[in-house]
mmCIF file of C-alpha atoms in Angstrom:
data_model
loop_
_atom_site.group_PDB
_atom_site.id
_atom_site.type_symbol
_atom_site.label_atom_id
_atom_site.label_comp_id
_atom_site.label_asym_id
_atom_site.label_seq_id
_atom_site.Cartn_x
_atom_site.Cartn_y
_atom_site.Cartn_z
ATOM 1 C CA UNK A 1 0.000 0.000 0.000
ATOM 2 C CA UNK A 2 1.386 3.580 -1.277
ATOM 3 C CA UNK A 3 2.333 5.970 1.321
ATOM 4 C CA UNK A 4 -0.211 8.909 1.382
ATOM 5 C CA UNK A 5 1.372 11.704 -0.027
ATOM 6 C CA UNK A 6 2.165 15.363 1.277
ATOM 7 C CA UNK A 7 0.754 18.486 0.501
ATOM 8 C CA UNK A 8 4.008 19.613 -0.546
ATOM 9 C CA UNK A 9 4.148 16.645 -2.734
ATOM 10 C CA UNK A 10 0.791 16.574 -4.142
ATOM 11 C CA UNK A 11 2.115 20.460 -5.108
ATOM 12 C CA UNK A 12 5.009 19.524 -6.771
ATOM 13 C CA UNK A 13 3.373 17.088 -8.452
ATOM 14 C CA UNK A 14 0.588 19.603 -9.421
ATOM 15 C CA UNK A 15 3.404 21.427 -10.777
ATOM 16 C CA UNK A 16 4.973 19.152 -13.200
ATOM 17 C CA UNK A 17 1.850 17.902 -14.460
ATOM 18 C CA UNK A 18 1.115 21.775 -15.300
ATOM 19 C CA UNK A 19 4.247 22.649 -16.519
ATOM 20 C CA UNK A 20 4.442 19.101 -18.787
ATOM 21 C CA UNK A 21 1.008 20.468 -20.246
ATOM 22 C CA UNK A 22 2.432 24.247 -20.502
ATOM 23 C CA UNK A 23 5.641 22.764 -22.590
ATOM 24 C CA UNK A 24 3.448 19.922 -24.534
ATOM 25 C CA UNK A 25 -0.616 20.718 -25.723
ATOM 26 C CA UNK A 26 0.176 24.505 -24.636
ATOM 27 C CA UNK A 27 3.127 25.258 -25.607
ATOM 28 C CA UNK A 28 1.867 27.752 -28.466
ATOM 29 C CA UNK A 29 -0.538 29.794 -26.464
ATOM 30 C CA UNK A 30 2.419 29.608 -23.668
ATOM 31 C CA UNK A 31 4.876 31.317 -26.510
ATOM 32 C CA UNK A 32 2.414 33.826 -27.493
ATOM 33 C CA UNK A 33 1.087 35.290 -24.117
ATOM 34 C CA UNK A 34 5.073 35.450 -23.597
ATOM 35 C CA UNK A 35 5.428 37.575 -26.698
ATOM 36 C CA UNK A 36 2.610 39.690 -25.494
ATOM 37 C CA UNK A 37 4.180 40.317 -22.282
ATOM 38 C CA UNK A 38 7.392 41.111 -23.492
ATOM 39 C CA UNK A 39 6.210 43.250 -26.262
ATOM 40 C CA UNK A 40 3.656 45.196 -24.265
ATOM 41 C CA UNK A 41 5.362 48.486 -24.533
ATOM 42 C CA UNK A 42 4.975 48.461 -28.138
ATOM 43 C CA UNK A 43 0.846 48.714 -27.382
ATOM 44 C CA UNK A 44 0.540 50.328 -24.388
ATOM 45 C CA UNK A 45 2.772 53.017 -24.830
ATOM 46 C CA UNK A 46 1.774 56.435 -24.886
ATOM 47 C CA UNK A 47 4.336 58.110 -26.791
ATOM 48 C CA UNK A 48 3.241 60.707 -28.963
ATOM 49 C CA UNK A 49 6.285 60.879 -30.891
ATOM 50 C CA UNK A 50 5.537 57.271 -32.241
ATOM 51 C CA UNK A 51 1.876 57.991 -33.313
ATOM 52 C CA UNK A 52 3.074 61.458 -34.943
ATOM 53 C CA UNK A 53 5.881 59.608 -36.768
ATOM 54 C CA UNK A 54 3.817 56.419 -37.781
ATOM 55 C CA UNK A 55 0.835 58.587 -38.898
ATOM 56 C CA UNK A 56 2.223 61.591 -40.195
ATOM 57 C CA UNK A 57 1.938 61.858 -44.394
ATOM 58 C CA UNK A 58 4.638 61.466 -46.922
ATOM 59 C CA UNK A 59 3.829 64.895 -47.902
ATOM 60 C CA UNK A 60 5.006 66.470 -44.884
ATOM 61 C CA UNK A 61 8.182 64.461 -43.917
ATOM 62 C CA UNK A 62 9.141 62.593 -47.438
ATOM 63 C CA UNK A 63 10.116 59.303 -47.347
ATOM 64 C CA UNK A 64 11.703 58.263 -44.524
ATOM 65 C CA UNK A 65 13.154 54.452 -43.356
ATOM 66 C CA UNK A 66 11.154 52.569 -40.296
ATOM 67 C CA UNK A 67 7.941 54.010 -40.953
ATOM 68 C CA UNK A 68 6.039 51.259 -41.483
ATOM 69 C CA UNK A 69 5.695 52.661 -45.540
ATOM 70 C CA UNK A 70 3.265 55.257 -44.316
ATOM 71 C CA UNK A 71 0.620 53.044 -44.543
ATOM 72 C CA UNK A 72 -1.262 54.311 -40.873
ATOM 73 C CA UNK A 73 -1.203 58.006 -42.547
ATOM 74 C CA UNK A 74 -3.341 56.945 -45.542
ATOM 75 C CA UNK A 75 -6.479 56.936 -43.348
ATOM 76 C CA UNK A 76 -7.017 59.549 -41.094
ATOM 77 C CA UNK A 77 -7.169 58.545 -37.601
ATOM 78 C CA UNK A 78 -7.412 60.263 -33.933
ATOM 79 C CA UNK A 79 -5.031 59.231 -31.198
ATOM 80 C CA UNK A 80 -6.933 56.852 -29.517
ATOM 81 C CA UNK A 81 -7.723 54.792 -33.187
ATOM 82 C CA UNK A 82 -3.797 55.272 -34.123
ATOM 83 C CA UNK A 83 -2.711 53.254 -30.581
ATOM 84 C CA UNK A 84 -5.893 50.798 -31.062
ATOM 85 C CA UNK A 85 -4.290 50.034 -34.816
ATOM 86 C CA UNK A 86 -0.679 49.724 -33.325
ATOM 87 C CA UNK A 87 -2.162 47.152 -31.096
ATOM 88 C CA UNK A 88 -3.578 45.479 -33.223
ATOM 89 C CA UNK A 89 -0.784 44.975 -35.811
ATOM 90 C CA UNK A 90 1.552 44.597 -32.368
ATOM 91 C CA UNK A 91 -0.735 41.599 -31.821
ATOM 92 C CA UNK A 92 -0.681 39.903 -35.376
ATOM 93 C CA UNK A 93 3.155 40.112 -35.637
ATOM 94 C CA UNK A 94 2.834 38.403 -32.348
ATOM 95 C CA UNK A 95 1.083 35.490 -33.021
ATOM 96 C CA UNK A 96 3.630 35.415 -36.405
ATOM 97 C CA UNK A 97 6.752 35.422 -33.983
ATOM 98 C CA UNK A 98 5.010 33.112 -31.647
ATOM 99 C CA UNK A 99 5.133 30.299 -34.465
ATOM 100 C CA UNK A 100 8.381 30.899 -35.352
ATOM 101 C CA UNK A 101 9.370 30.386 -32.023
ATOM 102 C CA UNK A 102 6.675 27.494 -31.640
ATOM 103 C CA UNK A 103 8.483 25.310 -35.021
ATOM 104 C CA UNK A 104 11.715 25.599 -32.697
ATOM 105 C CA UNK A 105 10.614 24.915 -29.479
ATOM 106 C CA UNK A 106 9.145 22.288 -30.083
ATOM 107 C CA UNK A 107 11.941 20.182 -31.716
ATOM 108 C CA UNK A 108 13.772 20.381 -27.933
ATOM 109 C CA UNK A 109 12.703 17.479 -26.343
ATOM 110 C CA UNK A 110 14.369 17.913 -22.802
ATOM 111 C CA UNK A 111 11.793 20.307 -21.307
ATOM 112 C CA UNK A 112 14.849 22.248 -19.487
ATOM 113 C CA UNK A 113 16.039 23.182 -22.181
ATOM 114 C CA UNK A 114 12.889 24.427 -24.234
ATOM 115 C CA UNK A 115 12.415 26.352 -20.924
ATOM 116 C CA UNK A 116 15.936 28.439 -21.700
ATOM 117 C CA UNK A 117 15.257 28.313 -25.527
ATOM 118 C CA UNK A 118 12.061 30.479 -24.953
ATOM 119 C CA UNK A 119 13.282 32.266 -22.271
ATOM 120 C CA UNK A 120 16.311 33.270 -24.125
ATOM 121 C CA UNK A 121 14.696 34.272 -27.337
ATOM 122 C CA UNK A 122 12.326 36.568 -24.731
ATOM 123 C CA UNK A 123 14.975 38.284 -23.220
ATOM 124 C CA UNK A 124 16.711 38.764 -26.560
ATOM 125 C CA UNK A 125 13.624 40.838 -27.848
ATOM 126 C CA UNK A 126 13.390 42.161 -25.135
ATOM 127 C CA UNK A 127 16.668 43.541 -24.689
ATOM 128 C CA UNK A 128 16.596 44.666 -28.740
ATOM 129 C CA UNK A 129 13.421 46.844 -27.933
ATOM 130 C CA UNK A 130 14.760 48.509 -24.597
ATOM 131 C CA UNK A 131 17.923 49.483 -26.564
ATOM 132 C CA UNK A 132 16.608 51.183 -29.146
ATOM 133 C CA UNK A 133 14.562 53.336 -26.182
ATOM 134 C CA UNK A 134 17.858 54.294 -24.880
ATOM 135 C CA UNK A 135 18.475 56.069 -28.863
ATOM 136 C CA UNK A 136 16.038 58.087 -30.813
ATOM 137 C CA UNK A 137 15.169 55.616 -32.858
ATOM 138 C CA UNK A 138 12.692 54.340 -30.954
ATOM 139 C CA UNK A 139 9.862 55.583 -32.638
ATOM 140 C CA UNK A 140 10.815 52.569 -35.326
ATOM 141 C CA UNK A 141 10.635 49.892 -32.526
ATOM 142 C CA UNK A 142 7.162 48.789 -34.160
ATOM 143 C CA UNK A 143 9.026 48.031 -37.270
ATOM 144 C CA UNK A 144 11.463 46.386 -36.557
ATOM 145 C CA UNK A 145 9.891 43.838 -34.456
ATOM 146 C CA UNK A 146 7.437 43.196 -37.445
ATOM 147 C CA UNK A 147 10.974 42.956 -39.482
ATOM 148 C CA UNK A 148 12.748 40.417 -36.915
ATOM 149 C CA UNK A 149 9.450 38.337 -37.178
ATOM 150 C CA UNK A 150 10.129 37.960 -41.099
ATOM 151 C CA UNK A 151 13.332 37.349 -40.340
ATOM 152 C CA UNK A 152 12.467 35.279 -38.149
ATOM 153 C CA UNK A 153 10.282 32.794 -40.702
ATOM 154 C CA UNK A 154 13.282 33.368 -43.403
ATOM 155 C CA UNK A 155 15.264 30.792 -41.400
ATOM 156 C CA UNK A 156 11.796 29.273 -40.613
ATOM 157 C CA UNK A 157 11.826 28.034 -43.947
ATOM 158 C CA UNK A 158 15.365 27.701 -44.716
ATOM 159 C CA UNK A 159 15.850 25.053 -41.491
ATOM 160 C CA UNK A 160 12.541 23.632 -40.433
ATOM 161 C CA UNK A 161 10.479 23.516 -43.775
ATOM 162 C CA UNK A 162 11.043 22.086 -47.453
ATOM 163 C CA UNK A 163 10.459 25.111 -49.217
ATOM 164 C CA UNK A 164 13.835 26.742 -48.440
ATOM 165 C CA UNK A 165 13.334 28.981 -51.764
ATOM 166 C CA UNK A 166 11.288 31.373 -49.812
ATOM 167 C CA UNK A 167 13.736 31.954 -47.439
ATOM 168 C CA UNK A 168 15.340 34.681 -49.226
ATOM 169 C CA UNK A 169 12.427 36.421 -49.815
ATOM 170 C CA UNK A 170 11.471 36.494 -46.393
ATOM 171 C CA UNK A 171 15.164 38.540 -45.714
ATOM 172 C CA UNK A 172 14.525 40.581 -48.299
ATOM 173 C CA UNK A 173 10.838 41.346 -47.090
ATOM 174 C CA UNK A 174 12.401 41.886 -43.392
ATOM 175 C CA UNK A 175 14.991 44.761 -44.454
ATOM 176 C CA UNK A 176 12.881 46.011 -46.334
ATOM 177 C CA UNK A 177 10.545 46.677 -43.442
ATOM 178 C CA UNK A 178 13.805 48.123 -41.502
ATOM 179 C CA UNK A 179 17.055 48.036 -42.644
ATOM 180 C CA UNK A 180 18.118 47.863 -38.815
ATOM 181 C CA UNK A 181 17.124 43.906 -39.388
ATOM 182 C CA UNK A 182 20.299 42.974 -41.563
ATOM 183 C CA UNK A 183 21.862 43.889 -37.857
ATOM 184 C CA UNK A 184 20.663 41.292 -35.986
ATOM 185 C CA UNK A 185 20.480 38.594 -39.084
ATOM 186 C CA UNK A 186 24.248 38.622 -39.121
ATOM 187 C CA UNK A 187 24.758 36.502 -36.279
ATOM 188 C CA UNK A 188 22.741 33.519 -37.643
ATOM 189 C CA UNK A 189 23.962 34.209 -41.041
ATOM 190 C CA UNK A 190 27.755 33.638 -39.130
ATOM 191 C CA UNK A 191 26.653 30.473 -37.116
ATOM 192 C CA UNK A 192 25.255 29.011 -40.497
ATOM 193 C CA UNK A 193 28.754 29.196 -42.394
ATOM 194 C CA UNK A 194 30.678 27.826 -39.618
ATOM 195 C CA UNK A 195 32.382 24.530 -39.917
ATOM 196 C CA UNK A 196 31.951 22.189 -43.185
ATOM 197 C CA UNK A 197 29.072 20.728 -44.501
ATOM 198 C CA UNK A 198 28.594 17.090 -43.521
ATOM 199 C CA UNK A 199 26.004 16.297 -46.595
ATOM 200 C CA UNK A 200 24.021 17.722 -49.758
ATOM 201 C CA UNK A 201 21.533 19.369 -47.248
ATOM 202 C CA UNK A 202 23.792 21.069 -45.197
ATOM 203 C CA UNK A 203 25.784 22.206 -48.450
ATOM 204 C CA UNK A 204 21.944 23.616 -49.763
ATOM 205 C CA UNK A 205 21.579 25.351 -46.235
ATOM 206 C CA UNK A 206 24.927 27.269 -46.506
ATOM 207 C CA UNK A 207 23.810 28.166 -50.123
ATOM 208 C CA UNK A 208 20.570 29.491 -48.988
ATOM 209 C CA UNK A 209 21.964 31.283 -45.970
ATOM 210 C CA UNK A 210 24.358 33.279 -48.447
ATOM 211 C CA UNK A 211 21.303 33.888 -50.092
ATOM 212 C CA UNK A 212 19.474 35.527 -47.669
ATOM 213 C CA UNK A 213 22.129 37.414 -46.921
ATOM 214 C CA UNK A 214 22.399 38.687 -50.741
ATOM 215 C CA UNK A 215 18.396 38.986 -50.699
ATOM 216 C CA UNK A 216 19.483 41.317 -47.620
ATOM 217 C CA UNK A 217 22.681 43.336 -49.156
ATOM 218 C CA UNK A 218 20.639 44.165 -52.062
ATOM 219 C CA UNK A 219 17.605 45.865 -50.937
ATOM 220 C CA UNK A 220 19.795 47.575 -47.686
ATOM 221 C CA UNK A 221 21.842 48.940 -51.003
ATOM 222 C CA UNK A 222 18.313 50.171 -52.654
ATOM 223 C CA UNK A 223 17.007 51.565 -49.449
ATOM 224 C CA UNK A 224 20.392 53.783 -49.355
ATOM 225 C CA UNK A 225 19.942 54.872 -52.716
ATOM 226 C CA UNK A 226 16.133 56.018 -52.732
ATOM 227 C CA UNK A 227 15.712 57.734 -49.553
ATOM 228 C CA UNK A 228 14.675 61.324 -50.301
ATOM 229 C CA UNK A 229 18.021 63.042 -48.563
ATOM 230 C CA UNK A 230 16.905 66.589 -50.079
ATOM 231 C CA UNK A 231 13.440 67.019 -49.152
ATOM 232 C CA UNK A 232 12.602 69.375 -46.939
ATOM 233 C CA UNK A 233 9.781 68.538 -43.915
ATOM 234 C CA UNK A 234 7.497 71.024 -43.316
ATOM 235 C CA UNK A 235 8.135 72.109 -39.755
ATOM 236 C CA UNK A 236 5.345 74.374 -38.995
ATOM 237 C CA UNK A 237 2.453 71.545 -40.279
ATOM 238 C CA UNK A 238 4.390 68.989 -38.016
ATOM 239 C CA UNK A 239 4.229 71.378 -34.886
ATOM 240 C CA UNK A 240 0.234 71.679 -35.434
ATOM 241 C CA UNK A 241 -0.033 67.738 -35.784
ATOM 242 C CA UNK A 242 2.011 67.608 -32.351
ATOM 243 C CA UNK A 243 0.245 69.887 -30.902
ATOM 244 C CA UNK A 244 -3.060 68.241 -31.815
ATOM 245 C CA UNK A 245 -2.542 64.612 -30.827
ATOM 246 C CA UNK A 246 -1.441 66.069 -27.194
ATOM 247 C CA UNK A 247 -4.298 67.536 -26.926
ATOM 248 C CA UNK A 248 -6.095 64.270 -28.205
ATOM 249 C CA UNK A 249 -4.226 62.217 -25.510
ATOM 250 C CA UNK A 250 -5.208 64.675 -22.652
ATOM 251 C CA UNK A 251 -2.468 67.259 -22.484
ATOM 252 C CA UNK A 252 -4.024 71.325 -22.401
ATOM 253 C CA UNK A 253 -3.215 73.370 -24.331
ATOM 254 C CA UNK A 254 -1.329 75.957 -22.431
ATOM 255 C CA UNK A 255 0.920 72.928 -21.303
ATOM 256 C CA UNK A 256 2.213 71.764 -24.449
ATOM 257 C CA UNK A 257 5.456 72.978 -25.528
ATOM 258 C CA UNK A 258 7.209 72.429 -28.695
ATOM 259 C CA UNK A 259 10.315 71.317 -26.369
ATOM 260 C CA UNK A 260 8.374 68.350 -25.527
ATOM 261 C CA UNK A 261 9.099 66.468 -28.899
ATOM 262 C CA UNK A 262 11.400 69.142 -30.918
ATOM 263 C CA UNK A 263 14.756 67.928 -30.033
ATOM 264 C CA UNK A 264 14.241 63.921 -30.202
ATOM 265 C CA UNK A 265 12.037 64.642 -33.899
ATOM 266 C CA UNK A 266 14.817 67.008 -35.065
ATOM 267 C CA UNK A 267 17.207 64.318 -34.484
ATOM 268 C CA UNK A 268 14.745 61.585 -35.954
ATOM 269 C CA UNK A 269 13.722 63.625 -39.046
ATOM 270 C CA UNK A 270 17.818 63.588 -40.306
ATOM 271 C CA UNK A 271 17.459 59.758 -40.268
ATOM 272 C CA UNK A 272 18.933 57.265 -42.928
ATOM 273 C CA UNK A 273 18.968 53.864 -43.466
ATOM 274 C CA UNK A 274 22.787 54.845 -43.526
ATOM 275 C CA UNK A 275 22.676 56.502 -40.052
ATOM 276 C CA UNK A 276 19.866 53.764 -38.593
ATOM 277 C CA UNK A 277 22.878 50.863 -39.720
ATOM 278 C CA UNK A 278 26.037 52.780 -38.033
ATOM 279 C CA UNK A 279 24.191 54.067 -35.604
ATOM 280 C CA UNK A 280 22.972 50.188 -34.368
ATOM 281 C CA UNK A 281 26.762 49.291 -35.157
ATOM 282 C CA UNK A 282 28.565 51.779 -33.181
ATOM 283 C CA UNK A 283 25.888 51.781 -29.884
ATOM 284 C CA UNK A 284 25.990 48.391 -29.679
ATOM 285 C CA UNK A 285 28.506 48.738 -26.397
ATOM 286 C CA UNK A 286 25.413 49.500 -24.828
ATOM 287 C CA UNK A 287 24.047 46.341 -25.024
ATOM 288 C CA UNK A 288 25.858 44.955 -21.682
ATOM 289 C CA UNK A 289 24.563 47.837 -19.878
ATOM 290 C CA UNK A 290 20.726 46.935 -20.093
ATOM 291 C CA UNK A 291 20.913 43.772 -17.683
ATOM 292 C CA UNK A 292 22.208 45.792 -15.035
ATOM 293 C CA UNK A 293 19.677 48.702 -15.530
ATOM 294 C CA UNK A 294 16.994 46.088 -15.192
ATOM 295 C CA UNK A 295 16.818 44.277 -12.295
ATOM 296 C CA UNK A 296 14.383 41.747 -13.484
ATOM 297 C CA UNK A 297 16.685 40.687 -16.193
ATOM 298 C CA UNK A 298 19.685 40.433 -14.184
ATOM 299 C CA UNK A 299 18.161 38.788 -11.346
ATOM 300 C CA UNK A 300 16.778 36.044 -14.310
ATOM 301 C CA UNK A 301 19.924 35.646 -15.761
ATOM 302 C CA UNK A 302 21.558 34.747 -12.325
ATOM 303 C CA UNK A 303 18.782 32.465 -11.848
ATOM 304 C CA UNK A 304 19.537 30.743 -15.306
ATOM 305 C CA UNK A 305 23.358 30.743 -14.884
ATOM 306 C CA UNK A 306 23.056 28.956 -11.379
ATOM 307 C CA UNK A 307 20.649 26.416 -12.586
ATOM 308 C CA UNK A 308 22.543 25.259 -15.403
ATOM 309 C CA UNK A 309 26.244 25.125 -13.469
ATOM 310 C CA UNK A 310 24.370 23.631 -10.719
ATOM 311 C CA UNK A 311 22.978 20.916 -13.418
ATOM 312 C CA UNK A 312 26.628 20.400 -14.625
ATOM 313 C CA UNK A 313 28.412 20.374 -11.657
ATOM 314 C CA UNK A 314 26.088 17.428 -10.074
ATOM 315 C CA UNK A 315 24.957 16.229 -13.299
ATOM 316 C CA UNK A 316 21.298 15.894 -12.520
ATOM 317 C CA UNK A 317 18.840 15.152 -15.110
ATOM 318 C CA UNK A 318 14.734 14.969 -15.593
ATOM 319 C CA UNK A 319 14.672 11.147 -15.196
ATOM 320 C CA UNK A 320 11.395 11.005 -16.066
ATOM 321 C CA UNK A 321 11.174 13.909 -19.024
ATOM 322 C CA UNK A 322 11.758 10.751 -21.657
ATOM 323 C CA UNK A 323 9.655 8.667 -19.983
ATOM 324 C CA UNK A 324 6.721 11.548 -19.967
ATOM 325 C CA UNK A 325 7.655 12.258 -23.427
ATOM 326 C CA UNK A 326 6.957 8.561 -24.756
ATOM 327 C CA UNK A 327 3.962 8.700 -22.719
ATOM 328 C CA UNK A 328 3.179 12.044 -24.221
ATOM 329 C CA UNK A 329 4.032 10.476 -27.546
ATOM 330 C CA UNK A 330 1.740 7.391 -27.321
ATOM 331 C CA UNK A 331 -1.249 9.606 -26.352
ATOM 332 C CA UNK A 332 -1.010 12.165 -29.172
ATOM 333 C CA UNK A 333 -0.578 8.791 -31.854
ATOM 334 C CA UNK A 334 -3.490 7.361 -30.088
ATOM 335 C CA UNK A 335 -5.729 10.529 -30.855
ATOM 336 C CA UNK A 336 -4.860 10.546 -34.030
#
């Protein structure tokens, strides 16, 4: 006769049962509330500066890079509708990321470690949003998240599909959509060309990876070339737009002073995709400052480091994670 067990242990149980169904039947809805979270300053914020710069029309500022093509300035819209439509598109590129992550994840099988993949790919956005708040480029944020999610399904279908032919387009799509993208692509392009190809699918990965870094190269190069360096924005008009959305968002009047936005949209109006690329090259030393500005992120990281040396050190293991996973196995064959 089994021993009745202890609250504690009934608990821990509870908790491995719950986090076995988190990792397995929920792992998708688990990925995308955890893109929600992370991202939630891209919906919630209330920054005019973003609003003004995402619905502002070509004919006032030209054509500038990060702006999401102008598309929120073809339809006039108050403040309120232009945060409700950044939500909104915050949410689709989301669930888009969230699948990406999702056809990655789920090829882990040790549970430990799909718990540090998505954690680390988490704290990698979020580390690439908060530094571009430390710049002025941060009115482009919305941007270039939608871009790293392209990016994101370019090596999607270059490693975990077999239509690898669209992977280049997807590159080319995501610097298109910001040219800050071709940044952060370069470190997967770099771990893909590393060592020598074992077979004929690793030698069509390599070629595809060049590829999408080609895809990349070229449109970067056209978005240099076509950005309107000599037009001329239209300072006054783009006061009167400030001035009216803080009014929409609750500011009076009297209180709104052209010192609240002139300095940062100054600076943001010179922008290039030329400046946006050295700019992300040169301020990248900044990058080791943002886990000690953030507590939360530096206590997690402390929290990850000791759990894995701790792991090594005593070499413990989840005996049961392959058992639960052939069990996990038979039951999802059996409903099938």
């Amino acid at each position: 006769m089994s021993e009745k067990m202890t609250f504690s242990q009934r608990l821990m149980t509870w908790a491995e049962n719950f986090t076995d169904a988190v990792l397995d039947r929920f792992l998708y809805p688990f990925i995308l509330a955890a893109f929600i979270l992370t991202t939630k300053g891209l919906w919630t914020t209330n920054e005019v500066g973003q609003v003004v710069w995402l619905t502002v029309g070509h004919d006032l500022i030209g054509d500038r890079p990060a702006r999401l093509f102008g598309l929120m300035s073809l339809i006039p819209m108050n403040f309120t509708a232009a945060r409700i439509v950044m939500c909104v598109i915050t949410l689709i590129a989301s669930a888009a990321a969230a699948y990406v992550l999702y056809r990655f994840a789920i090829d882990i099988r040790d549970h430990r470690n799909r718990i540090f993949a998505v954690a680390g790919v988490m704290m990698a956005v979020t580390v690439i949003m908060d530094y571009y708040g430390y710049m002025m480029w941060d009115f482009g944020n919305l941007s270039l998240y939608i871009g790293l999610t392209l990016a994101g399904y370019a090596y999607m279908f270059l490693l975990k599909t077999k239509r690898p032919y669209l992977s280049p387009v997807f590159a080319a799509a995501a610097v298109f959509t910001d040219c800050r993208v071709i940044v952060f692509m370069l470190p997967a392009v770099i771990l893909l060309m590393r060592g020598k190809p074992q077979d004929d699918r690793d030698k069509k990965v390599r070629m595809m990876n060049m590829l999408n870094l080609g895809a990349a190269a070229v449109v970067l190069v056209l978005s240099f070339v076509t950005v309107d360096l000599d037009f001329t924005a239209d300072s006054d008009a783009i006061d009167e737009v400030f001035v009216e959305r803080f009014i929409e968002n609750g500011t009076d009047e009297e209180d709104v002073d052209r010192a609240m936005w002139g300095f940062k949209w100054e600076s943001y109006m010179r922008v290039t995709p030329p400046e946006l690329i050295g700019d992300t090259f040169t301020n990248v030393a900044l990058l080791k400052k943002i886990p000690f500005e953030d507590q939360v992120q530096l206590i997690t990281l402390l929290c990850f480091g000791a759990i894995i040396v701790y792991d090594k050190r005593h070499g413990l293991t989840d005996e049961n994670d392959s058992d639960r996973e052939q069990i996990s196995e038979v039951s999802e064959n059996d409903q099938l």
